[in-house]
C-alpha atoms as a printed R data frame, in Angstrom:
    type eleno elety resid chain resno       x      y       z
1   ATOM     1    CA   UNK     A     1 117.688 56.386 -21.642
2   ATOM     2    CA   UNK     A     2 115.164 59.305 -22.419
3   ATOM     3    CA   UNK     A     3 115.707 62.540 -21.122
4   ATOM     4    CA   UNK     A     4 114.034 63.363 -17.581
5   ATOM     5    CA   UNK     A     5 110.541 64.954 -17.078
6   ATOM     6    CA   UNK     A     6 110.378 67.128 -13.992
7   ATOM     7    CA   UNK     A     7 107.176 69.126 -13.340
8   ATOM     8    CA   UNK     A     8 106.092 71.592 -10.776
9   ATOM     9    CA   UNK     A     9 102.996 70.313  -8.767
10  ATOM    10    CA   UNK     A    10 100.776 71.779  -5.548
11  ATOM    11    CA   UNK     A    11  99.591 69.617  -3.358
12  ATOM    12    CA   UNK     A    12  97.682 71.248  -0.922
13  ATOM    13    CA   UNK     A    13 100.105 73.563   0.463
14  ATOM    14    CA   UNK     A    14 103.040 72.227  -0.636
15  ATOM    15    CA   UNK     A    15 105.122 72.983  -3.399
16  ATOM    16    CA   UNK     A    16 106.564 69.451  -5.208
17  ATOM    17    CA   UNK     A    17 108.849 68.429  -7.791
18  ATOM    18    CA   UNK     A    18 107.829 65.528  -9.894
19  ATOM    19    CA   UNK     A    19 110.943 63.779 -11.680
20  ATOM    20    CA   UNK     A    20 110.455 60.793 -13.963
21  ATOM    21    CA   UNK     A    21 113.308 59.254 -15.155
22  ATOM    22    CA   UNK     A    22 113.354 56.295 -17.720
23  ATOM    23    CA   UNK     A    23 110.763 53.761 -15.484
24  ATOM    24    CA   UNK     A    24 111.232 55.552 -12.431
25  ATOM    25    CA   UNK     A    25 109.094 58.329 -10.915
26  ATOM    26    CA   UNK     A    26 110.725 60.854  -7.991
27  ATOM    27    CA   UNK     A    27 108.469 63.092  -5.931
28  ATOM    28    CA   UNK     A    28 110.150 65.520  -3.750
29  ATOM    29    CA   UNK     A    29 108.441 68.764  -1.646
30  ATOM    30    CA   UNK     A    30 110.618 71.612  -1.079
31  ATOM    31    CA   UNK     A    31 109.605 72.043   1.950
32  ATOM    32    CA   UNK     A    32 111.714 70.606   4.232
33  ATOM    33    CA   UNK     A    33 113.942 69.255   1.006
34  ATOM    34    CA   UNK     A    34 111.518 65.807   1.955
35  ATOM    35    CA   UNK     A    35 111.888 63.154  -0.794
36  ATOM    36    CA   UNK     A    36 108.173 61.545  -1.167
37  ATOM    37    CA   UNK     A    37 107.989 59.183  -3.127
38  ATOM    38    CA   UNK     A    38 110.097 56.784  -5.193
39  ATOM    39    CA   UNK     A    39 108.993 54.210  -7.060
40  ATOM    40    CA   UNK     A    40 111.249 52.024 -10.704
41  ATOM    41    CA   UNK     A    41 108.957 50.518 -13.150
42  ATOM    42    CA   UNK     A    42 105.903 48.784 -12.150
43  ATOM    43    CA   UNK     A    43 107.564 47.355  -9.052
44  ATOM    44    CA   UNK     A    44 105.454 48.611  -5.410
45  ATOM    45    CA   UNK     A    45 106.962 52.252  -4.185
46  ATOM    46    CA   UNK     A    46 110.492 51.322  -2.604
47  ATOM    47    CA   UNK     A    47 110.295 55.128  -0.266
48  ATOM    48    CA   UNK     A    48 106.935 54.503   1.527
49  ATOM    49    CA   UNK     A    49 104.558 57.280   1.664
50  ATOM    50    CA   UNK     A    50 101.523 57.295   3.917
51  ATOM    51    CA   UNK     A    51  97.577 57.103   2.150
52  ATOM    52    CA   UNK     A    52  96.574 59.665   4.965
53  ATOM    53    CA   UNK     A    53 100.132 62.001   4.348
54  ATOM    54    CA   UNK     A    54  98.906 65.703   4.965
55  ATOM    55    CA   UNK     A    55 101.079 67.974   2.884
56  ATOM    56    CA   UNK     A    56 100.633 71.365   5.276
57  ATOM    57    CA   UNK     A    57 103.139 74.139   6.069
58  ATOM    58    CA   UNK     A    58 104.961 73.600   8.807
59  ATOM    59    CA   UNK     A    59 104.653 70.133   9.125
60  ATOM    60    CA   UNK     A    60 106.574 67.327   8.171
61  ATOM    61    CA   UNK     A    61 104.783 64.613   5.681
62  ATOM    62    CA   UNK     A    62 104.382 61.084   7.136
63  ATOM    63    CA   UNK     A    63 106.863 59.021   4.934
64  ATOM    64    CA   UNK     A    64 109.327 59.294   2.423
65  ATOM    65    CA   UNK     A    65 112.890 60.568   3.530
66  ATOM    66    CA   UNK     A    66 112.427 63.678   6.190
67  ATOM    67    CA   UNK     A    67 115.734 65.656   7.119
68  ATOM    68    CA   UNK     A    68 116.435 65.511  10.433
69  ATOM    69    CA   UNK     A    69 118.805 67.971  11.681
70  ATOM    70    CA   UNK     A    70 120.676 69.485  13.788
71  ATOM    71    CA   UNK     A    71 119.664 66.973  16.051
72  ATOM    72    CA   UNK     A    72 117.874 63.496  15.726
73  ATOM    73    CA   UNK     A    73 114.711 62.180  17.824
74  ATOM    74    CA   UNK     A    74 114.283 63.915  21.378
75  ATOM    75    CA   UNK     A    75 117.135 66.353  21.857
76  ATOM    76    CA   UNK     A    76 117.654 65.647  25.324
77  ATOM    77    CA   UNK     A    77 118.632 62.129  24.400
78  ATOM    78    CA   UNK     A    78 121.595 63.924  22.493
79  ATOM    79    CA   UNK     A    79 125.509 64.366  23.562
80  ATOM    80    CA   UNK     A    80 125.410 66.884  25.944
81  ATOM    81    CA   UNK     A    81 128.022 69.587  23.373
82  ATOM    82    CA   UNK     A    82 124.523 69.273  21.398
83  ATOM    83    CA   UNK     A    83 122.411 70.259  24.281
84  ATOM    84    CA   UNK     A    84 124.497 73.221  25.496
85  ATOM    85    CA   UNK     A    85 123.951 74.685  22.118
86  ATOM    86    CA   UNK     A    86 120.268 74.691  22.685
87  ATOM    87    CA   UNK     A    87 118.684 77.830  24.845
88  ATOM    88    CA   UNK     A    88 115.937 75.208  25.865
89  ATOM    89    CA   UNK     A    89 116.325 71.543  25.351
90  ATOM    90    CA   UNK     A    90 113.818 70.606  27.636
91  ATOM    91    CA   UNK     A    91 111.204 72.184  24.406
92  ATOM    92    CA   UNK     A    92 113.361 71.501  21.537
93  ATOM    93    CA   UNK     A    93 111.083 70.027  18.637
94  ATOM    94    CA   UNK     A    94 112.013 66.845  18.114
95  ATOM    95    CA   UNK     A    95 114.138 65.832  14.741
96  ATOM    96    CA   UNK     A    96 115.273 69.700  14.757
97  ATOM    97    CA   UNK     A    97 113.591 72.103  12.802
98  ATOM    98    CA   UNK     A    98 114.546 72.009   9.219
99  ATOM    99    CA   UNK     A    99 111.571 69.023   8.349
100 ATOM   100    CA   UNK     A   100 108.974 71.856   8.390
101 ATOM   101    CA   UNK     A   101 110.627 74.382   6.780
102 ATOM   102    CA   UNK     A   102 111.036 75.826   3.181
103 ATOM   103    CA   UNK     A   103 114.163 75.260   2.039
104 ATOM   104    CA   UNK     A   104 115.787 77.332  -1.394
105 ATOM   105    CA   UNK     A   105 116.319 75.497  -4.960
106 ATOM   106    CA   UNK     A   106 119.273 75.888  -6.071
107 ATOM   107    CA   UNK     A   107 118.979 73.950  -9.324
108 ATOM   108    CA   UNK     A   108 117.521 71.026 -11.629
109 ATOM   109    CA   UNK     A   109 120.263 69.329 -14.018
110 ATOM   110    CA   UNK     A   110 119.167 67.180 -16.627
111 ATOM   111    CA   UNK     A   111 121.199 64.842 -18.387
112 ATOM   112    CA   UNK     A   112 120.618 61.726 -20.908
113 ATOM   113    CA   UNK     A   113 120.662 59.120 -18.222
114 ATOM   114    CA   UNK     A   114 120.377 61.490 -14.806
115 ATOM   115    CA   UNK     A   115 118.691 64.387 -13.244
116 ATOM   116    CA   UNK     A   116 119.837 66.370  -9.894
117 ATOM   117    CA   UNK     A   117 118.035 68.659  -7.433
118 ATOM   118    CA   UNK     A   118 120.016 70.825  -4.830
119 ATOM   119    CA   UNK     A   119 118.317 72.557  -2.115
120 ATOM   120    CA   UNK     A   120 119.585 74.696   0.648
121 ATOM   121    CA   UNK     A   121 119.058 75.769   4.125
122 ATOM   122    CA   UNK     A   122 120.827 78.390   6.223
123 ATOM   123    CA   UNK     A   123 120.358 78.938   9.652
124 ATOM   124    CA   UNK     A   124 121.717 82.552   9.419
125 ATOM   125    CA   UNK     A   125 119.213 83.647   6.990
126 ATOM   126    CA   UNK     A   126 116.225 81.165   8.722
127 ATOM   127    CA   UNK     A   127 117.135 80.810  12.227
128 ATOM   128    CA   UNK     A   128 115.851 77.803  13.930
129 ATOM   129    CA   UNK     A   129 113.768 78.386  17.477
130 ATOM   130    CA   UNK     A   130 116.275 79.002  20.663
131 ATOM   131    CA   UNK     A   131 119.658 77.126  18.081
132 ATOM   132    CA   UNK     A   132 121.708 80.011  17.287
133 ATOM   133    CA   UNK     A   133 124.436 78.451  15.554
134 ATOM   134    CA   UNK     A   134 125.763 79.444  12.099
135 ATOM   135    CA   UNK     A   135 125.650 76.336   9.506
136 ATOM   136    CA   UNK     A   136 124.295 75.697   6.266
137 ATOM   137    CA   UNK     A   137 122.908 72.778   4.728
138 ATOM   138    CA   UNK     A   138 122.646 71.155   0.936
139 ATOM   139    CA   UNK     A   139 120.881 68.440  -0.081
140 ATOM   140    CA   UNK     A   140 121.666 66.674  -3.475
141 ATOM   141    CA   UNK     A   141 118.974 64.566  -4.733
142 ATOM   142    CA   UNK     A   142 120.217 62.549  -7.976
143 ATOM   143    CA   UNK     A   143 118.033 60.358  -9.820
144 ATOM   144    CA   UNK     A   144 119.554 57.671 -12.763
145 ATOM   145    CA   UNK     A   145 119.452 53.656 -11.987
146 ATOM   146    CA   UNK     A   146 118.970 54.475  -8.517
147 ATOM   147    CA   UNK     A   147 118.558 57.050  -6.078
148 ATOM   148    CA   UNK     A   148 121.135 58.871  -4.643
149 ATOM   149    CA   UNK     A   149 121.014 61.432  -1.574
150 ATOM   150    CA   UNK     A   150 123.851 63.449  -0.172
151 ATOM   151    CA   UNK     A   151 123.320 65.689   2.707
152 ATOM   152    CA   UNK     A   152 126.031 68.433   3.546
153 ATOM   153    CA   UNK     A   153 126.730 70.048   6.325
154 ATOM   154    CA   UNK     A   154 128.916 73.016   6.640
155 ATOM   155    CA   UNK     A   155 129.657 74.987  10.569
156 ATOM   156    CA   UNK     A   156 129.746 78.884   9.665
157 ATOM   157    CA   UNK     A   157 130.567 79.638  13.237
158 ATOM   158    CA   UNK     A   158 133.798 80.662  15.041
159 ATOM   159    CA   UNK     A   159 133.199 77.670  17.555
160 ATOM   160    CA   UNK     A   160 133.023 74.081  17.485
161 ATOM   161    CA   UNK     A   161 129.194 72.644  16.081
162 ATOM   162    CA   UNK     A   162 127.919 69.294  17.619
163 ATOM   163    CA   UNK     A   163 125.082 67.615  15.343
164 ATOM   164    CA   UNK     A   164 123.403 64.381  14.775
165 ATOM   165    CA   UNK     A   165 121.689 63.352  11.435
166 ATOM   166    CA   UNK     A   166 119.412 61.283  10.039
167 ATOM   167    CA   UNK     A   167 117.772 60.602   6.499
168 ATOM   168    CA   UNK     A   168 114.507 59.185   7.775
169 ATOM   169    CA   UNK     A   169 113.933 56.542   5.349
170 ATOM   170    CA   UNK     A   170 110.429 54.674   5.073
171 ATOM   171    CA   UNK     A   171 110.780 51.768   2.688
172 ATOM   172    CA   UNK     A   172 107.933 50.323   1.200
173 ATOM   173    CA   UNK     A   173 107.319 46.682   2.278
174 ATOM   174    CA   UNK     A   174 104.675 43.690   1.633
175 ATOM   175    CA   UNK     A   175 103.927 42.976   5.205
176 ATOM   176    CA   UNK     A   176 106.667 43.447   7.544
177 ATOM   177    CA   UNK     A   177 106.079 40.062   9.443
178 ATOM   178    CA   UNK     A   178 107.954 38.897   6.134
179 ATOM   179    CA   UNK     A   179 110.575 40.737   5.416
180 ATOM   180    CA   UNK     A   180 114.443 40.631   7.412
181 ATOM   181    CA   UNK     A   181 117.045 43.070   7.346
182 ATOM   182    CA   UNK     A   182 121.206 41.476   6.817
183 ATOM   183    CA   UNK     A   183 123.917 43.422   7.491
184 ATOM   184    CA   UNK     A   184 123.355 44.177  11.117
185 ATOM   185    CA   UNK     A   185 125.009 40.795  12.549
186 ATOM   186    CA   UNK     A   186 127.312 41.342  15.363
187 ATOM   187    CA   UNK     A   187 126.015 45.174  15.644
188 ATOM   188    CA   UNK     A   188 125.842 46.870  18.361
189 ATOM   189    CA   UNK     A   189 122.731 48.525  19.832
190 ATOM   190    CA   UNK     A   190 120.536 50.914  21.845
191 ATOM   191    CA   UNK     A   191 117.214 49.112  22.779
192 ATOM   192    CA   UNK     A   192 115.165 52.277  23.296
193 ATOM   193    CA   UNK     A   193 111.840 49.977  24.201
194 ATOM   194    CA   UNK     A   194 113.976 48.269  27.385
195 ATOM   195    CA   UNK     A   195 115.671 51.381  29.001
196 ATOM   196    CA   UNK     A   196 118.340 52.222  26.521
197 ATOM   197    CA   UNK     A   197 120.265 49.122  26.757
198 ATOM   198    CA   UNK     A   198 123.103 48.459  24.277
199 ATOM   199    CA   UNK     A   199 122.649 44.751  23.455
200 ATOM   200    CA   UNK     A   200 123.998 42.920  20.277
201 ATOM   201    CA   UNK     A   201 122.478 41.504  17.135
202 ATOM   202    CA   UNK     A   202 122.644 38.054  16.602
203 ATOM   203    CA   UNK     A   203 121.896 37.186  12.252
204 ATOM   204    CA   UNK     A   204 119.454 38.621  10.116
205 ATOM   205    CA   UNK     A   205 117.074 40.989  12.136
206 ATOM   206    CA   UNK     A   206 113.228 40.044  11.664
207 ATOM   207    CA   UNK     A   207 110.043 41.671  13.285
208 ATOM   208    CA   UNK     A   208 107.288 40.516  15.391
209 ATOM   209    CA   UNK     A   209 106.285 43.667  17.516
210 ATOM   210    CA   UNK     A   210 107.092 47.349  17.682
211 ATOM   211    CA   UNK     A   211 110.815 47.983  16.749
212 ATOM   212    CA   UNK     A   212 112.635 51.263  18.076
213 ATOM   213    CA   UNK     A   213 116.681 50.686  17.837
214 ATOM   214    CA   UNK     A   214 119.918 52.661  17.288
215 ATOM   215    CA   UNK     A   215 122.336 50.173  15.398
216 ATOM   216    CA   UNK     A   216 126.005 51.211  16.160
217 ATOM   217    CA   UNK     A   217 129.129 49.994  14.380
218 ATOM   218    CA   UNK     A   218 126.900 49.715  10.910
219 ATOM   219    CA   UNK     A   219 128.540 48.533   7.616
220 ATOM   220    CA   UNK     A   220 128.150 50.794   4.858
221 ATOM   221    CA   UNK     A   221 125.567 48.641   2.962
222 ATOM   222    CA   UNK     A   222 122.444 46.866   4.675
223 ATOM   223    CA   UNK     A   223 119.559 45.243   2.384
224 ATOM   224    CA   UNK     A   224 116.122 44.381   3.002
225 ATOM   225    CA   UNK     A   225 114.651 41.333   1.894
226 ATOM   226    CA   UNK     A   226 111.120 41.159   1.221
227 ATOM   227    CA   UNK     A   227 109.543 37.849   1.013
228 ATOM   228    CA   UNK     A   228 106.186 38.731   0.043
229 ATOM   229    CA   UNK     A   229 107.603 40.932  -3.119
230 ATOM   230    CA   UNK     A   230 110.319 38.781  -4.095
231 ATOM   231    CA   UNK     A   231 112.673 41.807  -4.131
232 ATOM   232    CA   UNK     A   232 115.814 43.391  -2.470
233 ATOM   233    CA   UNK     A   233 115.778 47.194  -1.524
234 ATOM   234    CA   UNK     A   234 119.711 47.928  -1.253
235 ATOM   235    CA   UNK     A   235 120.949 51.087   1.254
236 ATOM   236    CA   UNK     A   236 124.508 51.748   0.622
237 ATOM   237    CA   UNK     A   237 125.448 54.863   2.920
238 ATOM   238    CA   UNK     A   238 129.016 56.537   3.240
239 ATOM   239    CA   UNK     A   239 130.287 58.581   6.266
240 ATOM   240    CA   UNK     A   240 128.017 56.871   8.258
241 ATOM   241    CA   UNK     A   241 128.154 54.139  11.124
242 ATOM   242    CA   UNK     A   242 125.111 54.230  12.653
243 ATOM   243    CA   UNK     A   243 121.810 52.957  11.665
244 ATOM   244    CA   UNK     A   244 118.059 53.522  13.520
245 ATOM   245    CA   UNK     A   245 115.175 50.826  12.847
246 ATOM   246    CA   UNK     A   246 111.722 51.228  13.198
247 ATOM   247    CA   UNK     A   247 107.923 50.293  12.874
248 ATOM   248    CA   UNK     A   248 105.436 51.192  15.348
249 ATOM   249    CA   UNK     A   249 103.659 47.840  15.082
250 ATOM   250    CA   UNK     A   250  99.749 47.662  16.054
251 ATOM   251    CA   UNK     A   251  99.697 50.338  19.565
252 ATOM   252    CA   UNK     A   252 101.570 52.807  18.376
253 ATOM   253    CA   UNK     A   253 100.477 53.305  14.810
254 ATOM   254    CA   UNK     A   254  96.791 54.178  16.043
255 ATOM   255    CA   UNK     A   255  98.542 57.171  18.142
256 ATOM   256    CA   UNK     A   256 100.643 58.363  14.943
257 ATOM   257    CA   UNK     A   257  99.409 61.385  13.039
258 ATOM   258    CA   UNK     A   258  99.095 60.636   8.704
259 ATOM   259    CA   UNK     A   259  98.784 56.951  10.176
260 ATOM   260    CA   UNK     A   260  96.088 54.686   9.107
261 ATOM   261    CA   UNK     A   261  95.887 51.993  12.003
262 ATOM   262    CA   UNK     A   262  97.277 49.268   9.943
263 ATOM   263    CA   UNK     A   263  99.305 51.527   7.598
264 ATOM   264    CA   UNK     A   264 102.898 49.495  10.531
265 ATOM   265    CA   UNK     A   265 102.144 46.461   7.971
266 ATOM   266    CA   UNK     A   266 103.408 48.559   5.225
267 ATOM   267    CA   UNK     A   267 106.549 49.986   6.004
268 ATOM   268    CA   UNK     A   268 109.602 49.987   7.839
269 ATOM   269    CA   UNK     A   269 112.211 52.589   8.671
270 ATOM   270    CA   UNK     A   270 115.776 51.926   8.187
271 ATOM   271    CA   UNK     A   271 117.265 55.790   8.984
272 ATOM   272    CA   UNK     A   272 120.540 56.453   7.884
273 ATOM   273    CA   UNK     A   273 122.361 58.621  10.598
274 ATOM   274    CA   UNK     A   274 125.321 60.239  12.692
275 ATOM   275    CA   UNK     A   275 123.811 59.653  16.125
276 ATOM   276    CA   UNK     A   276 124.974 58.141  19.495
277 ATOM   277    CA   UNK     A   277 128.516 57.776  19.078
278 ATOM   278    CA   UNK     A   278 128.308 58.499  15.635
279 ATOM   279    CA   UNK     A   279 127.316 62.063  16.476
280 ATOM   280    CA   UNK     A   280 129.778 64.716  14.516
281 ATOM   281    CA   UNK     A   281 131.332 67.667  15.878
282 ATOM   282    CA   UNK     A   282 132.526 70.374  13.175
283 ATOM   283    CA   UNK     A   283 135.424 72.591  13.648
284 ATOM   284    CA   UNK     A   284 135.045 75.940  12.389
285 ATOM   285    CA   UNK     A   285 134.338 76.255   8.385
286 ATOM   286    CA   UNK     A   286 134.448 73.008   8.106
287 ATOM   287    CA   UNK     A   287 131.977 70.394   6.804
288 ATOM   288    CA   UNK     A   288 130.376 67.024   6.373
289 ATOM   289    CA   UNK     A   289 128.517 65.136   3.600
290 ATOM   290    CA   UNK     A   290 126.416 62.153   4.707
291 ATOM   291    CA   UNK     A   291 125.090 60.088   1.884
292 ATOM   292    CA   UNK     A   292 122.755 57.169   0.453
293 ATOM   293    CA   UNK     A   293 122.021 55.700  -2.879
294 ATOM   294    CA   UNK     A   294 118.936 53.158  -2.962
295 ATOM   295    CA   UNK     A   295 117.571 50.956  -5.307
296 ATOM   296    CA   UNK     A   296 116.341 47.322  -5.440
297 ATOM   297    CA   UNK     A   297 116.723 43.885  -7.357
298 ATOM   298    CA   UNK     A   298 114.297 40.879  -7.592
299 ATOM   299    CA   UNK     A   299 114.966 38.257  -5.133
């Protein structure tokens, strides 16, 4: 395989890594550590990234993978150890903090058939709004056949640290009236659109209407089958058992910011997480790595 290409690039206000590898192209923003874009040979994007995606400081940029940490969706929805840490849950930013923040580069490591970024964030040295705690995070973002993310964790403090996680994944799809998710069978889940209710999945989940779910009890790998691109986009995740779904569908997505109206057709969310009863709790000094490789076969 040919050795890797990565180049420096602006867009707007961002600061981006561009990372080809063999047939496949990587684009990553450092703020936030937020994967892009991801797309092998001359197949469709597998990592989704909105046509209206605003890359401004601050903000997070509709689509790719955003970090979401210490705490996923609305923090008041959270275990109650993760509130207490919080001066102010009631006005916590949803998804945490870190999505709209710089984080440091560590490193690029090229090899013959690979190439690696590492970025850090530390709460000591950034703070986040009323979250005093004392952890550090690193994400490793290694690129060969397919793409590989681990996200560490480490609790700096001299008292326990509650957190919930997600890698906010939007996959790139055909139309997602055609494509179905296995792996989920017997799952538990949280039916956020019906009052929270845990129900259970029964075969291969399909969509017809906005989808909002916390899958509990999730194997390590789920795939994605997409009818309308003849392929399979494969998530393989490791110290991790829960799983969020979503696509706005037609009401929501013209109330999303970086959303064209129709943009729901195009993508779908499958979020790799620690949340519900998967949330973590980390003694003092110690640490947690919550990973995902991707990648995709013809179906």
């Amino acid at each position: 395989m040919s050795q890797a290409q990565v180049e420096r690039v602006e867009l707007d206000e961002l600061v981006c890594w561009r990372v080809r590898q063999g047939r496949s192209e990587l684009l990553v923003a450092q703020q936030g550590a937020q994967v892009l874009r991801f797309q092998q040979g001359e197949q469709p994007p597998l990592i989704w990234l909105s046509e209206e995606a605003a890359y401004r400081r601050g903000q997070s940029v509709r689509g790719g993978v955003p970090v979401c940490w210490p705490w996923f969706g609305d923090l008041q929805r959270n275990p109650a150890a993760l509130q207490a840490q919080h001066a102010n849950p009631a006005q916590a930013a949803a998804h945490g903090g870190v999505r709209g923040l710089d984080w440091q580069l560590l490193g690029i490591d090229s090899q013959d058939d690979a190439v690696e970024l590492r970025f850090a964030f530390d709460s000591r040295q950034q703070p986040l709004a009323d979250w005093a705690q004392a952890a550090s995070l690193e994400l490793r973002i290694r690129l060969d056949q397919r793409l590989h993310l681990e996200l560490s964790s480490r609790n700096h403090g001299d008292q326990p640290l509650a957190l919930s996680q997600a890698l906010h994944t939007y996959l790139g799809v055909s139309d997602i009236r055609q494509v179905s998710v296995a792996g989920l069978d017997g799952c538990r889940y949280i039916e956020t659109l019906d009052g929270w209710q845990e129900r259970r999945q029964q075969g291969e989940l399909s969509f017809a209407g906005e989808t909002d779910r916390i899958y509990l009890d999730v194997p390590p790998q789920l795939s994605l089958f997409d009818a309308g691109w003849r392929r399979r986009i494969h998530l393989q995740a490791s110290q991790s058992r829960s799983a969020v779904l979503w696509n706005p569908w037609i009401d929501k997505a013209k109330r999303l910011s970086q959303f064209a109206d129709d943009a729901w057709q195009r993508m779908l969310c499958i979020e790799t997480a620690n949340v519900w009863d998967d949330c973590l709790e980390l003694a003092p000094g110690a640490s947690h790595s919550l990973g995902l490789s991707l990648w995709s076969e013809p179906a």
